[in-house]
Amino acid sequence: MSRGPRPFQTLRDAIPIARIRGIVQVAERGPESLFDFTIAGAKPVAFVRVKYTESIRAVLAEILRDCDDEIRRLRSVTQDAALSCELWLRSRYGTWRFFRVTADALVELRRDGLPLGGKG
């Protein structure tokens, strides 16, 4: 039995992950929303957009293409060292991938918000 539409399921499942990193404030959803929630109390403060995907193992070029709208919206948030704009992708099986969206790249992150392969 379904637990609801996948976009809402994805957002609901993202909140416990985000709470590990800090205080979560969910944004009001609408056609012009730039992000789904913020994570405060952590450094940097994160603006996060979540998305369900069928192709969780996609290469960066495919993610850039398939998530163009979400990436464009996150890039419209002011870029600053104290802020992190992040795209979180979830598969139907609950597998997650996390990315920091910068002005010209996607940087894959660990669940804790640090760069994948980085120390911390």
PDB file of C-alpha atoms in Angstrom:
ATOM      1  CA  MET A   1       0.000   0.000   0.000  1.00  0.00           C
ATOM      2  CA  SER A   2       1.277   3.472  -0.889  1.00  0.00           C
ATOM      3  CA  ARG A   3       2.247   5.895   1.871  1.00  0.00           C
ATOM      4  CA  GLY A   4       1.288   8.941  -0.221  1.00  0.00           C
ATOM      5  CA  PRO A   5       2.555  10.687  -3.339  1.00  0.00           C
ATOM      6  CA  ARG A   6       6.300  10.203  -3.778  1.00  0.00           C
ATOM      7  CA  PRO A   7       7.239  13.921  -3.560  1.00  0.00           C
ATOM      8  CA  PHE A   8       5.558  14.242  -0.147  1.00  0.00           C
ATOM      9  CA  GLN A   9       6.924  10.876   1.003  1.00  0.00           C
ATOM     10  CA  THR A  10      10.409  12.047  -0.003  1.00  0.00           C
ATOM     11  CA  LEU A  11      10.072  15.302   1.933  1.00  0.00           C
ATOM     12  CA  ARG A  12       8.678  13.468   4.978  1.00  0.00           C
ATOM     13  CA  ASP A  13      11.578  10.985   4.915  1.00  0.00           C
ATOM     14  CA  ALA A  14      14.153  13.790   4.568  1.00  0.00           C
ATOM     15  CA  ILE A  15      13.162  15.582   7.784  1.00  0.00           C
ATOM     16  CA  PRO A  16      14.674  13.023  10.246  1.00  0.00           C
ATOM     17  CA  ILE A  17      17.959  13.104   8.294  1.00  0.00           C
ATOM     18  CA  ALA A  18      17.981  16.898   8.412  1.00  0.00           C
ATOM     19  CA  ARG A  19      17.234  16.991  12.157  1.00  0.00           C
ATOM     20  CA  ILE A  20      20.508  15.189  12.837  1.00  0.00           C
ATOM     21  CA  ARG A  21      22.290  18.243  11.408  1.00  0.00           C
ATOM     22  CA  GLY A  22      20.279  20.925  13.222  1.00  0.00           C
ATOM     23  CA  ILE A  23      16.952  22.688  13.562  1.00  0.00           C
ATOM     24  CA  VAL A  24      14.654  22.145  10.584  1.00  0.00           C
ATOM     25  CA  GLN A  25      12.207  24.736   9.334  1.00  0.00           C
ATOM     26  CA  VAL A  26       9.955  23.507   6.544  1.00  0.00           C
ATOM     27  CA  ALA A  27       9.127  26.112   3.906  1.00  0.00           C
ATOM     28  CA  GLU A  28       5.652  26.657   2.548  1.00  0.00           C
ATOM     29  CA  ARG A  29       5.340  24.720  -0.705  1.00  0.00           C
ATOM     30  CA  GLY A  30       4.243  26.524  -3.802  1.00  0.00           C
ATOM     31  CA  PRO A  31       4.976  26.873  -7.518  1.00  0.00           C
ATOM     32  CA  GLU A  32       7.709  29.449  -6.867  1.00  0.00           C
ATOM     33  CA  SER A  33       9.361  27.756  -3.864  1.00  0.00           C
ATOM     34  CA  LEU A  34      13.143  27.842  -4.041  1.00  0.00           C
ATOM     35  CA  PHE A  35      13.716  25.193  -1.347  1.00  0.00           C
ATOM     36  CA  ASP A  36      11.756  22.730   0.786  1.00  0.00           C
ATOM     37  CA  PHE A  37      13.352  23.406   4.175  1.00  0.00           C
ATOM     38  CA  THR A  38      16.298  24.975   5.943  1.00  0.00           C
ATOM     39  CA  ILE A  39      18.654  23.437   8.474  1.00  0.00           C
ATOM     40  CA  ALA A  40      19.766  26.001  11.060  1.00  0.00           C
ATOM     41  CA  GLY A  41      22.083  25.565  13.998  1.00  0.00           C
ATOM     42  CA  ALA A  42      24.570  23.883  11.704  1.00  0.00           C
ATOM     43  CA  LYS A  43      27.349  25.627   9.895  1.00  0.00           C
ATOM     44  CA  PRO A  44      26.803  26.361   7.140  1.00  0.00           C
ATOM     45  CA  VAL A  45      23.041  26.946   7.234  1.00  0.00           C
ATOM     46  CA  ALA A  46      21.523  24.720   4.544  1.00  0.00           C
ATOM     47  CA  PHE A  47      18.729  25.456   2.085  1.00  0.00           C
ATOM     48  CA  VAL A  48      17.535  22.041   0.900  1.00  0.00           C
ATOM     49  CA  ARG A  49      15.414  20.894  -2.022  1.00  0.00           C
ATOM     50  CA  VAL A  50      14.420  17.204  -2.091  1.00  0.00           C
ATOM     51  CA  LYS A  51      13.452  15.164  -5.119  1.00  0.00           C
ATOM     52  CA  TYR A  52      12.358  11.610  -5.807  1.00  0.00           C
ATOM     53  CA  THR A  53      14.318   9.932  -8.590  1.00  0.00           C
ATOM     54  CA  GLU A  54      14.117   6.612 -10.404  1.00  0.00           C
ATOM     55  CA  SER A  55      17.820   6.855 -11.331  1.00  0.00           C
ATOM     56  CA  ILE A  56      19.666   7.243  -8.028  1.00  0.00           C
ATOM     57  CA  ARG A  57      22.913   5.937  -9.574  1.00  0.00           C
ATOM     58  CA  ALA A  58      22.945   8.546 -12.349  1.00  0.00           C
ATOM     59  CA  VAL A  59      26.189  10.306 -13.251  1.00  0.00           C
ATOM     60  CA  LEU A  60      26.467  14.051 -12.587  1.00  0.00           C
ATOM     61  CA  ALA A  61      25.641  15.010 -16.187  1.00  0.00           C
ATOM     62  CA  GLU A  62      22.339  13.114 -15.932  1.00  0.00           C
ATOM     63  CA  ILE A  63      21.522  14.648 -12.555  1.00  0.00           C
ATOM     64  CA  LEU A  64      22.226  18.114 -13.929  1.00  0.00           C
ATOM     65  CA  ARG A  65      19.800  17.409 -16.779  1.00  0.00           C
ATOM     66  CA  ASP A  66      17.086  15.634 -14.781  1.00  0.00           C
ATOM     67  CA  CYS A  67      17.137  18.099 -11.886  1.00  0.00           C
ATOM     68  CA  ASP A  68      17.601  21.277 -13.900  1.00  0.00           C
ATOM     69  CA  ASP A  69      14.627  23.099 -12.357  1.00  0.00           C
ATOM     70  CA  GLU A  70      15.602  22.254  -8.765  1.00  0.00           C
ATOM     71  CA  ILE A  71      19.239  23.230  -9.387  1.00  0.00           C
ATOM     72  CA  ARG A  72      18.212  26.491 -11.056  1.00  0.00           C
ATOM     73  CA  ARG A  73      16.009  27.383  -8.084  1.00  0.00           C
ATOM     74  CA  LEU A  74      18.775  26.615  -5.572  1.00  0.00           C
ATOM     75  CA  ARG A  75      21.279  28.657  -7.574  1.00  0.00           C
ATOM     76  CA  SER A  76      18.983  31.662  -7.262  1.00  0.00           C
ATOM     77  CA  VAL A  77      19.601  31.685  -3.483  1.00  0.00           C
ATOM     78  CA  THR A  78      22.418  34.064  -2.563  1.00  0.00           C
ATOM     79  CA  GLN A  79      25.758  32.234  -2.544  1.00  0.00           C
ATOM     80  CA  ASP A  80      27.799  32.733   0.624  1.00  0.00           C
ATOM     81  CA  ALA A  81      30.318  30.720   2.635  1.00  0.00           C
ATOM     82  CA  ALA A  82      27.847  30.636   5.557  1.00  0.00           C
ATOM     83  CA  LEU A  83      25.123  29.075   3.348  1.00  0.00           C
ATOM     84  CA  SER A  84      24.860  25.722   1.637  1.00  0.00           C
ATOM     85  CA  CYS A  85      22.275  25.094  -1.079  1.00  0.00           C
ATOM     86  CA  GLU A  86      21.672  21.358  -1.280  1.00  0.00           C
ATOM     87  CA  LEU A  87      19.798  18.933  -3.500  1.00  0.00           C
ATOM     88  CA  TRP A  88      18.823  15.654  -1.836  1.00  0.00           C
ATOM     89  CA  LEU A  89      17.746  12.780  -4.083  1.00  0.00           C
ATOM     90  CA  ARG A  90      15.830   9.717  -2.876  1.00  0.00           C
ATOM     91  CA  SER A  91      15.080   6.470  -4.702  1.00  0.00           C
ATOM     92  CA  ARG A  92      11.998   4.290  -4.316  1.00  0.00           C
ATOM     93  CA  TYR A  93      14.021   1.997  -2.037  1.00  0.00           C
ATOM     94  CA  GLY A  94      15.023   4.767   0.366  1.00  0.00           C
ATOM     95  CA  THR A  95      18.547   5.257  -0.969  1.00  0.00           C
ATOM     96  CA  TRP A  96      19.709   8.869  -0.689  1.00  0.00           C
ATOM     97  CA  ARG A  97      22.313  11.014  -2.454  1.00  0.00           C
ATOM     98  CA  PHE A  98      23.165  14.524  -1.313  1.00  0.00           C
ATOM     99  CA  PHE A  99      24.698  17.372  -3.336  1.00  0.00           C
ATOM    100  CA  ARG A 100      25.850  20.912  -2.620  1.00  0.00           C
ATOM    101  CA  VAL A 101      24.791  23.157  -5.485  1.00  0.00           C
ATOM    102  CA  THR A 102      27.309  25.884  -6.266  1.00  0.00           C
ATOM    103  CA  ALA A 103      27.224  28.501  -9.013  1.00  0.00           C
ATOM    104  CA  ASP A 104      28.966  26.159 -11.451  1.00  0.00           C
ATOM    105  CA  ALA A 105      29.046  22.631 -10.013  1.00  0.00           C
ATOM    106  CA  LEU A 106      27.463  19.890  -7.936  1.00  0.00           C
ATOM    107  CA  VAL A 107      29.533  18.554  -5.043  1.00  0.00           C
ATOM    108  CA  GLU A 108      28.425  15.200  -3.668  1.00  0.00           C
ATOM    109  CA  LEU A 109      28.029  15.184   0.117  1.00  0.00           C
ATOM    110  CA  ARG A 110      27.829  12.641   2.865  1.00  0.00           C
ATOM    111  CA  ARG A 111      24.669  12.456   4.970  1.00  0.00           C
ATOM    112  CA  ASP A 112      26.286  14.801   7.537  1.00  0.00           C
ATOM    113  CA  GLY A 113      26.783  17.549   4.946  1.00  0.00           C
ATOM    114  CA  LEU A 114      30.531  17.137   4.501  1.00  0.00           C
ATOM    115  CA  PRO A 115      31.973  16.487   1.029  1.00  0.00           C
ATOM    116  CA  LEU A 116      31.980  12.828   0.032  1.00  0.00           C
ATOM    117  CA  GLY A 117      35.445  11.400   0.568  1.00  0.00           C
ATOM    118  CA  GLY A 118      36.369  14.350   2.794  1.00  0.00           C
ATOM    119  CA  LYS A 119      37.463  14.061   6.383  1.00  0.00           C
ATOM    120  CA  GLY A 120      35.357  15.159   9.283  1.00  0.00           C
TER     121      GLY A 120
END
